[in-house]
Coordinates of C-alpha atoms and ligand atoms in Angstrom, one line a residue:
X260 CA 3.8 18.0 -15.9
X261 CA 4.4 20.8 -18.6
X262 CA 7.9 20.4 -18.7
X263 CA 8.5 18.0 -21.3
X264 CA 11.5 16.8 -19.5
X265 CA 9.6 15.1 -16.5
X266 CA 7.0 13.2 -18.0
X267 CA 7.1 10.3 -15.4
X268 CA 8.1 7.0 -15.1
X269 CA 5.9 3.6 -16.0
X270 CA 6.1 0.1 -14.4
X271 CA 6.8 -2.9 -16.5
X272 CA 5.2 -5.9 -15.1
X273 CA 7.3 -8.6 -16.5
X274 CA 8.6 -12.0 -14.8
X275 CA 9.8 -9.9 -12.0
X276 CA 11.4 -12.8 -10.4
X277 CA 13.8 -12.9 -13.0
X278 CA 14.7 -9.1 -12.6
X279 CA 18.2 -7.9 -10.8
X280 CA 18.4 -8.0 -6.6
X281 CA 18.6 -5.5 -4.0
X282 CA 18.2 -6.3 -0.6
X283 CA 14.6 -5.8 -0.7
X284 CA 14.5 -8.8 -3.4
X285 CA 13.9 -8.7 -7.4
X286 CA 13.6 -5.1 -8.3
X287 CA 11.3 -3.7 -10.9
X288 CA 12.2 -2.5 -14.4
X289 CA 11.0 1.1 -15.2
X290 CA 10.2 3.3 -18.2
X291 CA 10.9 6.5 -18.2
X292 CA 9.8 9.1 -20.7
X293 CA 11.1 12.1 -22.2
X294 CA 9.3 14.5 -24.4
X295 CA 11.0 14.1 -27.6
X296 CA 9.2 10.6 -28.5
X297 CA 11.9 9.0 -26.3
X298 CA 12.3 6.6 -23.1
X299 CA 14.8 4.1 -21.5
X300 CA 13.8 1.7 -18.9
X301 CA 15.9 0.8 -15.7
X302 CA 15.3 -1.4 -12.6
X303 CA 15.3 0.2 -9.4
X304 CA 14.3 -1.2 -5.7
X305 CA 9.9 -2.3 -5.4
X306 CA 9.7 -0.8 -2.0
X307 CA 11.7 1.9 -1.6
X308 CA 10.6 5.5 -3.6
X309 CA 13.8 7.4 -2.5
X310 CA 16.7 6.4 -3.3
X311 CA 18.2 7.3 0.1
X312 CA 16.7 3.9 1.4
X313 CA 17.6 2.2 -1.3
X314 CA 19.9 3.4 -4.1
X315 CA 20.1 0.3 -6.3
X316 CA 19.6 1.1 -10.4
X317 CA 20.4 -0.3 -13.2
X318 CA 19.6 0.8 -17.1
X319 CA 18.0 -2.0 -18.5
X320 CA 20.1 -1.6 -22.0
X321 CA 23.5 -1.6 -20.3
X322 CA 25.5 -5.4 -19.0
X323 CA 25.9 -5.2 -15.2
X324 CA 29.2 -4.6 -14.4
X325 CA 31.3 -7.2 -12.3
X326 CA 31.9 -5.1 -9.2
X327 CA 28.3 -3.3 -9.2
X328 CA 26.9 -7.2 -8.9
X329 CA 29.7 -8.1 -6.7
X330 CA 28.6 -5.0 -4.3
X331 CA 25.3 -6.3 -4.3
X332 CA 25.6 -9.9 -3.7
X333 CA 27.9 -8.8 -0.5
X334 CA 25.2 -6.1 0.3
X335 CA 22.1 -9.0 -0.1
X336 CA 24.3 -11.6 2.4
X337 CA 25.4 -8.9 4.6
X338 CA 21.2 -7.6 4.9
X339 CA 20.2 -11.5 5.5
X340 CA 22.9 -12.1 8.4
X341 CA 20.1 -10.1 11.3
X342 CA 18.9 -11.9 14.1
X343 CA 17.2 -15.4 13.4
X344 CA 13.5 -15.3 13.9
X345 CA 13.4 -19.1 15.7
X346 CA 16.2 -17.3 18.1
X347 CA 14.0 -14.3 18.6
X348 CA 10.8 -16.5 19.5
X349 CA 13.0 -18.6 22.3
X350 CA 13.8 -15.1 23.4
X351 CA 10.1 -13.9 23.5
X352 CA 9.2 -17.1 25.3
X353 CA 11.5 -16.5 27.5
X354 CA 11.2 -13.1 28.1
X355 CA 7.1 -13.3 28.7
X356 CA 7.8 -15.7 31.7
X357 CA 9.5 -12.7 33.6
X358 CA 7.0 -9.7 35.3
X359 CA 6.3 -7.0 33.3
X360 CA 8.7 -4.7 34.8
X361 CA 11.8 -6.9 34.5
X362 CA 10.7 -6.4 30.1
X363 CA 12.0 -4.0 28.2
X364 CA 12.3 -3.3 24.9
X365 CA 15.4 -1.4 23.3
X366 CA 14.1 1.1 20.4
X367 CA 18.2 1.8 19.1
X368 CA 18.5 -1.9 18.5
X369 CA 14.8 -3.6 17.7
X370 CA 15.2 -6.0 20.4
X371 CA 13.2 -7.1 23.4
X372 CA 15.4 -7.5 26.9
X373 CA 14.9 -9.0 29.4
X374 CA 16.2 -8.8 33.2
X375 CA 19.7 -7.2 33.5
X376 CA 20.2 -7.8 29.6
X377 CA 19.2 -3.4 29.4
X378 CA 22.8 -2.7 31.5
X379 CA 24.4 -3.1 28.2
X380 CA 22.0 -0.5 26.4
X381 CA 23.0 2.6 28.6
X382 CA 23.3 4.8 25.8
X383 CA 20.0 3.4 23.8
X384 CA 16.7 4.3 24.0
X385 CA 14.4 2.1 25.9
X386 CA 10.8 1.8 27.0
X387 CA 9.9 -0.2 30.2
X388 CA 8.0 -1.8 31.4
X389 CA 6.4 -3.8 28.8
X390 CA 2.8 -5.4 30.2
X391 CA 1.5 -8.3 28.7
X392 CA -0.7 -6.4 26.6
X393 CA 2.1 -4.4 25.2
X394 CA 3.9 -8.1 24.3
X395 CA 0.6 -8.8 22.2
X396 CA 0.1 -5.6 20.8
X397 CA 3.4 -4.4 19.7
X398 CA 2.4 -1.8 17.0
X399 CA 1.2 0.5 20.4
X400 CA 4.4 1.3 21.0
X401 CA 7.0 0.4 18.2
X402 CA 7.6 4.2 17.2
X403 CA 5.9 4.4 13.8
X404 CA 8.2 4.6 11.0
X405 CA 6.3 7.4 10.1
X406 CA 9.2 10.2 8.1
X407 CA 10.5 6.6 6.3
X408 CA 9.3 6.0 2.7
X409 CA 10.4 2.3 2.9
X410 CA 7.4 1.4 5.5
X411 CA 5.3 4.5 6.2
X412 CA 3.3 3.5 8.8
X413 CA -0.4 4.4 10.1
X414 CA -2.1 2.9 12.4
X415 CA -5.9 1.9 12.9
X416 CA -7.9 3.2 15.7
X417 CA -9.0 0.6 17.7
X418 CA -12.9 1.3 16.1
X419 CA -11.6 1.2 12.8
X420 CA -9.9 -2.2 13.8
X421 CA -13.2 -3.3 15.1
X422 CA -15.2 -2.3 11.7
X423 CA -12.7 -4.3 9.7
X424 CA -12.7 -7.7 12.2
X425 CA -16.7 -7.4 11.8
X426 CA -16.0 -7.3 8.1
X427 CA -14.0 -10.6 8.3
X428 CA -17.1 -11.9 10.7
X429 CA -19.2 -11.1 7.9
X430 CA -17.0 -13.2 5.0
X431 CA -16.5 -16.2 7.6
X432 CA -12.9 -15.9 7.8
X433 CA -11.5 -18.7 9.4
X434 CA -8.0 -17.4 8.3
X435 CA -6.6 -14.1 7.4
X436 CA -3.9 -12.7 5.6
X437 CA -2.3 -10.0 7.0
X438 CA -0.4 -8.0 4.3
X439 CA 0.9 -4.5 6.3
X440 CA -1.7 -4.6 8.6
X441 CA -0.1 -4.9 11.8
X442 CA -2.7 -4.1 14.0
X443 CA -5.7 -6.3 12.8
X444 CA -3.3 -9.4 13.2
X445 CA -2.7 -8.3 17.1
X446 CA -6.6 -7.9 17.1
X447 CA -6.9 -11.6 15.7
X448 CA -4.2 -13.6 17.3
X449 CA -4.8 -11.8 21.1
X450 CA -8.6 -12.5 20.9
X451 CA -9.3 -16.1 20.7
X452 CA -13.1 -16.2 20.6
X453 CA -13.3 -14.5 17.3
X454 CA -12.0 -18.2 15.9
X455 CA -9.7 -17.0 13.7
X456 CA -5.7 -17.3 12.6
X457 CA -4.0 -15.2 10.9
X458 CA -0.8 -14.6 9.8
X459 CA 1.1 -11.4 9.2
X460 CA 3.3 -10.7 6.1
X461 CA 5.1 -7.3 6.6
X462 CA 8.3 -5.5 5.9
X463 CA 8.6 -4.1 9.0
X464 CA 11.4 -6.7 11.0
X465 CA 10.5 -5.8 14.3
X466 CA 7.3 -7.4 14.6
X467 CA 9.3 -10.9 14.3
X468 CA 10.5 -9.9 18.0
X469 CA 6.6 -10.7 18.7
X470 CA 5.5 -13.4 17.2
X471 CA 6.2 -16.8 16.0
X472 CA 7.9 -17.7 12.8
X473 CA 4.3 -19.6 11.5
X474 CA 2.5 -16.6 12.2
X475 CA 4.5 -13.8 11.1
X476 CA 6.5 -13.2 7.6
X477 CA 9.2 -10.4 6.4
X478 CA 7.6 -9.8 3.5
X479 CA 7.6 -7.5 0.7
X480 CA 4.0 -6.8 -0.8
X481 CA 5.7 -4.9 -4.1
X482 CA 7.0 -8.3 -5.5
X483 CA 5.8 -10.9 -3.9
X484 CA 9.2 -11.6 -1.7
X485 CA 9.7 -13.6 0.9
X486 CA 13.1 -12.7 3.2
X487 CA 13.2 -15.6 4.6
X488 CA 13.6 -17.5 1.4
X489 CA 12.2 -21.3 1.5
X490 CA 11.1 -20.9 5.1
X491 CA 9.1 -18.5 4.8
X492 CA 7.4 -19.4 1.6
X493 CA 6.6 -22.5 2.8
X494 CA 4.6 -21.5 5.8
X495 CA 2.7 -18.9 3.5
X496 CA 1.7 -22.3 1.3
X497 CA 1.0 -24.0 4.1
X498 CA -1.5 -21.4 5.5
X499 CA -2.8 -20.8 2.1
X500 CA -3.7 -24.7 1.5
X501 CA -5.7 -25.2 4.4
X502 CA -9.0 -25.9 3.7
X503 CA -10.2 -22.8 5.6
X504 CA -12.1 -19.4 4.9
X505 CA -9.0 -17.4 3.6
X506 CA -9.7 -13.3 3.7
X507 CA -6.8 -11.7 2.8
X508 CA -6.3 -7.6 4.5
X509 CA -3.8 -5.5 3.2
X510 CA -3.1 -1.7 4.0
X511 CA -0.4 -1.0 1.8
X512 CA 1.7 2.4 1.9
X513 CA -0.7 5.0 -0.4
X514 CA 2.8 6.1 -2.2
X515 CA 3.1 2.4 -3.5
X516 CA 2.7 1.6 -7.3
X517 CA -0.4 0.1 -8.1
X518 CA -0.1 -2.0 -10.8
X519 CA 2.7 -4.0 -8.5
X520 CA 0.0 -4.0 -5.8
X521 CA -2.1 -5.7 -7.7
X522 CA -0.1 -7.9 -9.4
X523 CA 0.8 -8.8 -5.7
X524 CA -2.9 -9.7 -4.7
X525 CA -3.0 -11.6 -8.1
X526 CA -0.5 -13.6 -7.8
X527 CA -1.6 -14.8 -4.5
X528 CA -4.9 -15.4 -5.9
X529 CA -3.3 -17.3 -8.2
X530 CA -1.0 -19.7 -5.8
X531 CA -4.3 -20.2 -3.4
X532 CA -6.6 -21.4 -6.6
X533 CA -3.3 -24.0 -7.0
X534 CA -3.0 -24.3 -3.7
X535 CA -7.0 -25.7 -3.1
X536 CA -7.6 -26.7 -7.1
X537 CA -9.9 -23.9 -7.5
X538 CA -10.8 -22.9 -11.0
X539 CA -9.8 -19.5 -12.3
X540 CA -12.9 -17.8 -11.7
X541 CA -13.1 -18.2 -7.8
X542 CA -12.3 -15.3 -6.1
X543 CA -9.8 -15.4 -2.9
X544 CA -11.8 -12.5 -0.6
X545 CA -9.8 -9.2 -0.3
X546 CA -10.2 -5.9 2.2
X547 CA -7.8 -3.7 0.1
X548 CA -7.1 -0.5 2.0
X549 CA -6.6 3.0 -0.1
X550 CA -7.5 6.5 -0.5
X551 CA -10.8 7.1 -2.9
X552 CA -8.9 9.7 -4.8
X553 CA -7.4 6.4 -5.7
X554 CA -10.4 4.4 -6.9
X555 CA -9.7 5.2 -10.7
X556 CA -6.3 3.1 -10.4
X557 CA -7.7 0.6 -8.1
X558 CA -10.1 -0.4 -10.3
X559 CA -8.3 -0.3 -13.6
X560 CA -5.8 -2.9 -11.8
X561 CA -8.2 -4.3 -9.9
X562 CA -11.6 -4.8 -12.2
X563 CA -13.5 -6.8 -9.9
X564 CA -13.1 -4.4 -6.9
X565 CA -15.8 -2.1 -5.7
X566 CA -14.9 0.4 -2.9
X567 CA -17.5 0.7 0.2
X568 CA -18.3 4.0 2.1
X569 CA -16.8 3.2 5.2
X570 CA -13.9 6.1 6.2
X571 CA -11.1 4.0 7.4
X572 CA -9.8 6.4 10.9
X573 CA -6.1 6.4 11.6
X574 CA -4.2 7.2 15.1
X575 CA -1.3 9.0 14.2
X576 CA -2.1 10.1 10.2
X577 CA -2.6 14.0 10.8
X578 CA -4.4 13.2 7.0
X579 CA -6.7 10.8 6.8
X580 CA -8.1 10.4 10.0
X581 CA -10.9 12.4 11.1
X582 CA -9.0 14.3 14.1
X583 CA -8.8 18.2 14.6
X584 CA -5.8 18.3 12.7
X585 CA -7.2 16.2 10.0
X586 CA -9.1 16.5 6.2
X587 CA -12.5 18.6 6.7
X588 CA -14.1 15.7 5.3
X589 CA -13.0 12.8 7.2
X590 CA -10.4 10.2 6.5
X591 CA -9.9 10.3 2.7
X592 CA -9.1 6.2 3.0
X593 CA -11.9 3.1 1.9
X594 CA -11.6 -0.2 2.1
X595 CA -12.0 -1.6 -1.8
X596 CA -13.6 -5.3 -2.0
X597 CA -13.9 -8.0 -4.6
X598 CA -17.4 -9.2 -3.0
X599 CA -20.9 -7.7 -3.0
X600 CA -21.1 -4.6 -1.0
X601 CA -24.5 -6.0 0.7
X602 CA -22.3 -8.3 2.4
X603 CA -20.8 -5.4 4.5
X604 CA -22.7 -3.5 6.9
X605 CA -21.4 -0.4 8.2
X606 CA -22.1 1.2 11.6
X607 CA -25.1 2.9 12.1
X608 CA -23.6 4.5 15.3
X609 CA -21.6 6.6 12.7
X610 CA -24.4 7.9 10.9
X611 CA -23.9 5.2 7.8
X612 CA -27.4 3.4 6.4
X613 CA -28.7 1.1 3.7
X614 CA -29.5 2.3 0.8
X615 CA -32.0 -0.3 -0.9
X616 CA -31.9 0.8 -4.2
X617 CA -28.2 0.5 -4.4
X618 CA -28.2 -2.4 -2.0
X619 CA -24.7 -1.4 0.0
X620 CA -24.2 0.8 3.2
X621 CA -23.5 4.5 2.6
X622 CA -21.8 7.3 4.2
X623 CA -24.5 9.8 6.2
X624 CA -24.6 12.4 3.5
X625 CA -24.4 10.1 0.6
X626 CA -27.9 10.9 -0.8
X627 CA -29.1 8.6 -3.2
X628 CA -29.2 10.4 -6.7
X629 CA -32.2 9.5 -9.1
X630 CA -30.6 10.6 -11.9
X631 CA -27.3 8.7 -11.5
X632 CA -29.5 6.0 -10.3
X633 CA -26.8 5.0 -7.4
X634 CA -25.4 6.8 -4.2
X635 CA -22.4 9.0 -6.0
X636 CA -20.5 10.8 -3.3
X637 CA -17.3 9.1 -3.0
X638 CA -15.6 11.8 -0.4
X639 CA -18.3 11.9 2.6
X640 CA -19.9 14.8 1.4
X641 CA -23.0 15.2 -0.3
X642 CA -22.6 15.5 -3.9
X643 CA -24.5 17.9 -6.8
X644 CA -26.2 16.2 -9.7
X645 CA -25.0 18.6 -12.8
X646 CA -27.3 18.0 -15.4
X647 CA -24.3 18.9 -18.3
X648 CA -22.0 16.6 -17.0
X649 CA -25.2 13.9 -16.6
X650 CA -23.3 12.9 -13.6
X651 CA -23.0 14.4 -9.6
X652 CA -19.5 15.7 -8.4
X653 CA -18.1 17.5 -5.8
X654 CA -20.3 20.3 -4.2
X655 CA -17.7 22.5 -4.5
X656 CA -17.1 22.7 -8.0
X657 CA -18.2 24.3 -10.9
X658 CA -18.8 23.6 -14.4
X659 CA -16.8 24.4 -16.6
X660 CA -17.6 25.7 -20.3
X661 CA -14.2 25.8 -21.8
X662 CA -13.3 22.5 -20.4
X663 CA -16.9 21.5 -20.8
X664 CA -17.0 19.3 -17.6
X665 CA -17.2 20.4 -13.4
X666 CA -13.8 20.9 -12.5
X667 CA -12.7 22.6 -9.3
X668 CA -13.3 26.5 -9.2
X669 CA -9.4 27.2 -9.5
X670 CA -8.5 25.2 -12.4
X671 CA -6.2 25.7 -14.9
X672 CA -8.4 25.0 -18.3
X673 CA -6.5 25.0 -21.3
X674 CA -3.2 22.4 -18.6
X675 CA -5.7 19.7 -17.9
X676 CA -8.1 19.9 -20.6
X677 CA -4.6 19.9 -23.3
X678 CA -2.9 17.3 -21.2
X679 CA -5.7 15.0 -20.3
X680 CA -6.2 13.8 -23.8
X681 CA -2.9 13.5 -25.3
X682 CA -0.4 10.9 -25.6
X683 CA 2.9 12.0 -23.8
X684 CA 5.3 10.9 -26.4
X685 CA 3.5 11.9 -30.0
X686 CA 1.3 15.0 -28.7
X687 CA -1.9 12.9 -30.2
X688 CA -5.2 12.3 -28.6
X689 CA -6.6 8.8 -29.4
X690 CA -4.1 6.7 -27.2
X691 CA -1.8 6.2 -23.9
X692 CA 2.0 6.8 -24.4
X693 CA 2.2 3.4 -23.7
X694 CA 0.8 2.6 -26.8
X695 CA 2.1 4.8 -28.9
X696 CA 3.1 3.7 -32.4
X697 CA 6.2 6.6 -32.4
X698 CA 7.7 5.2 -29.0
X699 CA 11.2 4.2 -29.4
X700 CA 12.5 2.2 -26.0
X701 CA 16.6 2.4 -24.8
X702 CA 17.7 5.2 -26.6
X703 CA 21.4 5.8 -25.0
X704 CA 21.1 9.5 -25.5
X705 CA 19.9 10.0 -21.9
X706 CA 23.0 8.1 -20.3
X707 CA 23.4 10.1 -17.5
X708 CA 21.9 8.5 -13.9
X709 CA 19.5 10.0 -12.4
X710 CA 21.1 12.5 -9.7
X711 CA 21.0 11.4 -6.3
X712 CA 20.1 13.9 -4.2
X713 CA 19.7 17.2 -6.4
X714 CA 16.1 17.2 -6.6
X715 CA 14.8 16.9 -2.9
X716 CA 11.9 18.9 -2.1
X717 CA 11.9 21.0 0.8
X718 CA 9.6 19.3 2.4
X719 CA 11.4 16.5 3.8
X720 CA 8.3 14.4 5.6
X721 CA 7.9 11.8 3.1
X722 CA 3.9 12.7 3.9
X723 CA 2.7 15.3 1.4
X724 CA 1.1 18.5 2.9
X725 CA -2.0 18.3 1.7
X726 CA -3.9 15.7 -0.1
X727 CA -4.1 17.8 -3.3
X728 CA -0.2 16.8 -3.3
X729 CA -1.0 13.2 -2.6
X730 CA -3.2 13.1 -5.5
X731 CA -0.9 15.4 -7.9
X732 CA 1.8 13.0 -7.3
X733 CA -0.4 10.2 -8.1
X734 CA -1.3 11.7 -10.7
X735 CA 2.7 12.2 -11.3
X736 CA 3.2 8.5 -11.4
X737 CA 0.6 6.8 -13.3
X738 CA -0.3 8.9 -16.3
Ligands
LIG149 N1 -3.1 0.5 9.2 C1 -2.3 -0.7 9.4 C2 -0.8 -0.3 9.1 C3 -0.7 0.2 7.7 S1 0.8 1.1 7.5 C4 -2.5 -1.2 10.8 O1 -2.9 -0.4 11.7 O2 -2.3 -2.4 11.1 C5 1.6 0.2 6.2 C6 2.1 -1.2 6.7 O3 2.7 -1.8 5.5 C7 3.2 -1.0 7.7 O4 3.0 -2.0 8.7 C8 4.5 -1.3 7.0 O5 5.5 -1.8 7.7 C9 4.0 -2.2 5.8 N2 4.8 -2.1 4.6 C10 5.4 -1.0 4.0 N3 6.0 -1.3 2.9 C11 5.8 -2.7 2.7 C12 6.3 -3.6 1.7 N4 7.0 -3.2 0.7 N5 5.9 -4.9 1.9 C13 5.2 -5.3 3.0 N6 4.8 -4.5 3.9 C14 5.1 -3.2 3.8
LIG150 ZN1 15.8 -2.1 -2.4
LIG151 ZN1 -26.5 12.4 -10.0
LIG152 ZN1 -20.9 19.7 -14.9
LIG153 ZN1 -11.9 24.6 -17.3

C-alpha cells in the first residue's frame, strides 16, 4: 500500500445490466487509482479475480473494437452451447433406475454414466459406484474446486449444516434460497420432513447433473445473472412469488467484492417485495456467510445486518475450520443476519449461552463486558476492556501511544496510523478518495493494459496462507 503506484481498484455500481459481456454475463466497471491524483475505470469479468479464468477488459474511455466484440459474442455462444439441463435430468432419471454399481460419474467430463456408457471414458477419471445417497448429495464427492478463484469451494460439516437448517426452523422457512450453498440445498431437498423447498442458484455447472431444472440455477451471485437466460429467470420468479416463508442462504467466495454481493441480495430483495407487493421496508430474511474480519464491510453494505457468534466449521478449509491444521481460534467464518439475534439459538453442546443483557447467543468465552455494555469478542476469544480506547479488543494486543489506539504488538505505527486517515488521491484527511474533490476520472496517460501474467505471486493456491493475508488483501481491495 506505500507504493503510490498500487493504490487499488474500486467498484462502480452502476446499471450493470447495461455493462459489456463475458461469458460469465455483464461485467463490472472498475476504478483504478494512481497516486498522482489520477484514475481510469475499466470493466473486467464479476466472478472471476484472475484473469487466467477470465481475461475479458475493457477501458471504459476507449470504443470497443469490432473484432474484440466479435471474439466475445462467438466466445459467449460457444460457452452457452454445454449440455442442456432438461437432457441432463432425463439422464439422471434414467440413470437412478439402474443399481448403484452400474453409476458412475466421470470427473474429466462433468457427466453422470450410466451402464456401459464409462467404456468410452478409458482415459478419464471416474468414481464408481455412485449409491443413492451419493446421487442426492453430490457436493461429497464432486472434487472441490478448491485451487480455482472462479468458484472456490468449502464445504460445511455436516454439524455446521445442521446449525444453519435449525436456523431456517427457527425463521419458518417454508422456502430457501440457496445462493453457493451447495450442501444446505442437498440437506433440504433429501430430507422431506423438514417441509421445506429450496432451490439452488450456483455457478458451479455440475450440480445441474443432479437436480432438476426447477430446483437448481447456473447462476452468478456477482451480478445477478442467470445462464440460462429467460428459463431460468423465470423459475427464480416463480419461486420467489409464492406465497411462502422465503429465507434466502448464501455462502459466497470470501475473495468476492462486497459491495456486488450486496447489491446482489438487494436486488433480490427488491424483485421479491414486487414479486409479493410488499412495501419497501419488509425485509426478505438472509443467513449471509463471511469471515468476522469482514464485519466492517458487511455492515457498511449491508446496514441492517448484525453477525451472530456461531463459528461456521468447514470440511476441507485447512482455514477456517476448527481442525488440527486450522486457525487457533476456531473458524474465523459467522453467519451475518438481517433479523434479531434472539431469534437464533446456538448450541449449548458447543459451549455457546444466552446472554440476557445482550439478548443473543454468545460464543463460550464471550464475556459480557460492563463497560461496553454488550458481549465484544468478535474472534472466539475472550476479549480485554482498555479503558483508553473505552472499548475491549483483542487479548493480544497492546495499546498503543503513538498511534493512540490497541493495535497488535508488531505494528508498524507511523504506515497505518499515516494511511488510515488520508485520502488516497490528495494526501488529505477529512474524506475517502472516492470523494475527493481533486479526482480526475479517464485520464489516457495510463494506456497500457494491465500485464497478464507478470505479477503472480508465488504462492499459486488461490487460498492465502494465513488469514493476516486474507485480511491485508481485503484490506487491498476496499480502501
Ligand atoms: N459452504 C457451502 C459452499 C460454499 S463454497 C456449502 O457447503 O454448501 C462457495 C460456493 O459458491 C460454491 O458452491 C461455488 O460454486 C459458488 N460460487 C462461487 N462463485 C460464484 C458466483 N460468482 N456465483 C454463484 N455461485 C458462486
Ligand atoms: Zn468472465
Ligand atoms: Zn469493554
Ligand atoms: Zn487501547
Ligand atoms: Zn502504533
Amino acid at each position: 500500500m506505500a507504493n503510490p503506484g498500487k493504490l487499488g481498484v474500486d467498484v462502480i455500481i452502476n446499471n450493470i445490466s447495461e455493462n459489456p459481456c463475458c461469458i460469465h454475463g455483464p461485467t463490472i466497471l472498475f476504478e483504478r487509482f494512481h497516486g498522482n491524483g489520477q484514475s481510469r475505470q475499466f470493466y473486467a469479468c464479476s466472478a472471476c479475480r484472475d484473469r487466467r479464468d477470465c481475461s475479458f477488459f475493457h477501458w471504459a474511455d476507449q470504443k470497443i473494437a469490432n473484432g474484440k466484440k466479435d471474439l466475445w459474442t462467438k466466445l459467449i455462444k460457444e460457452s452457452r452451447q454445454g449440455k442442456s439441463h432438461e437432457a441432463e435430468y432425463k439422464r439422471l432419471e434414467a440413470i437412478k433406475a439402474l443399481p448403484a454399481s452400474e453409476r458412475s460419474y466421470c470427473t474429466s467430463c462433468s457427466v453422470l454414466l450410466g451402464g456401459t456408457e464409462k467404456s468410452s471414458h478409458t482415459s478419464c477419471a471416474l468414481i464408481f459406484p455412485i449409491t443413492n445417497k451419493q446421487l442426492s448429495h453430490p457436493s461429497t464427492f464432486l472434487p472441490p474446486k478448491e485451487s480455482s478463484k472462479l468458484e472456490a469451494q468449502y464445504l460445511f460439516t455436516s454439524n455446521s449444516v445442521d446449525v444453519i437448517i435449525g436456523m431456517l426452523q427457527n425463521l419458518q422457512a417454508s422456502r430457501v434460497l440457496c445462493i453457493g450453498a451447495p450442501r444446505i440445498h442437498e440437506a433440504i431437498t433429501d430430507t422431506p420432513q423438514l417441509n421445506m423447498v429450496s432451490l439452488l442458484m450456483d455457478i458451479d455447472d455440475r450440480y445441474c447433473s443432479f437436480f432438476s431444472p426447477e430446483s437448481c440455477l447456473r447462476y452468478n451471485m456477482f451480478n445477478h445473472h442467470f445462464f440460462d437466460e429467460e428459463k431460468a429467470k423465470n423459475t427464480y420468479k416463480q419461486f420467489i412469488t409464492e406465497n411462502e416463508n422465503l429465507v434466502i442462504v448464501a455462502d459466497p467466495p470470501f475473495g468476492g467484492r462486497m459491495e456486488l454481493l450486496a447489491n446482489d441480495l438487494n436486488k433480490i430483495q427488491n424483485d421479491w417485495r414486487i414479486a409479493r407487493g410488499l412495501e419497501s421496508e419488509t425485509e426478505l430474511p438472509v443467513l449471509f456467510i463471511f469471515p468476522y474480519f469482514m464485519e466492517p464491510q458487511v455492515i457498511a453494505n449491508l446496514p441492517s445486518y448484525t453477525m451472530l457468534d456461531y463459528q461456521v466449521d468447514y470440511d476441507n478449509h485447512p482455514l477456517y475450520s476448527s481442525g488440527p491444521k486450522s486457525m487457533k481460534n476456531g473458524s474465523a467464518v459467522r453467519v451475518f443476519v438481517n433479523q434479531p439475534r434472539s431469534l437464533f439459538p446456538l448450541p449449548e453442546s458447543e459451549g455457546y449461552h444466552f446472554c440476557k443483557l445482550c439478548d443473543r447467543w454468545v460464543s463460550i468465552s464471550n464475556k459480557h463486558c460492563e463497560k461496553c455494555n454488550g458481549c465484544m469478542s468478535k474472534d472466539g476469544r475472550m476479549y480485554r476492556h482498555c479503558d483508553l480506547c473505552k472499548k475491549c479488543n483483542k487479548p493480544s494486543w497492546i495499546h498503543c501511544s503513538k498511534c493512540f489506539r490497541c493495535q497488535p504488538q508488531d505494528h508498524k505505527c507511523e504506515v497505518q496510523a499515516g494511511q488510515k486517515l488520508r485520502c488516497h488521491v490528495c494526501g488529505c484527511s477529512g474524506h475517502k478518495r472516492r470523494d475527493c474533490p481533486k479526482r480526475k476520472v479517464s485520464d489516457t496517460t495510463f494506456s497500457e493494459e494491465p500485464k497478464k501474467k507478470k505479477k503472480k505471486k508465488k504462492n499459486k493456491s488461490s487460498y492465502p496462507q494465513s488469514l493476516e493475508e486474507e485480511r491485508e488483501r481485503n484490506m487491498n481491495i476496499f480502501s
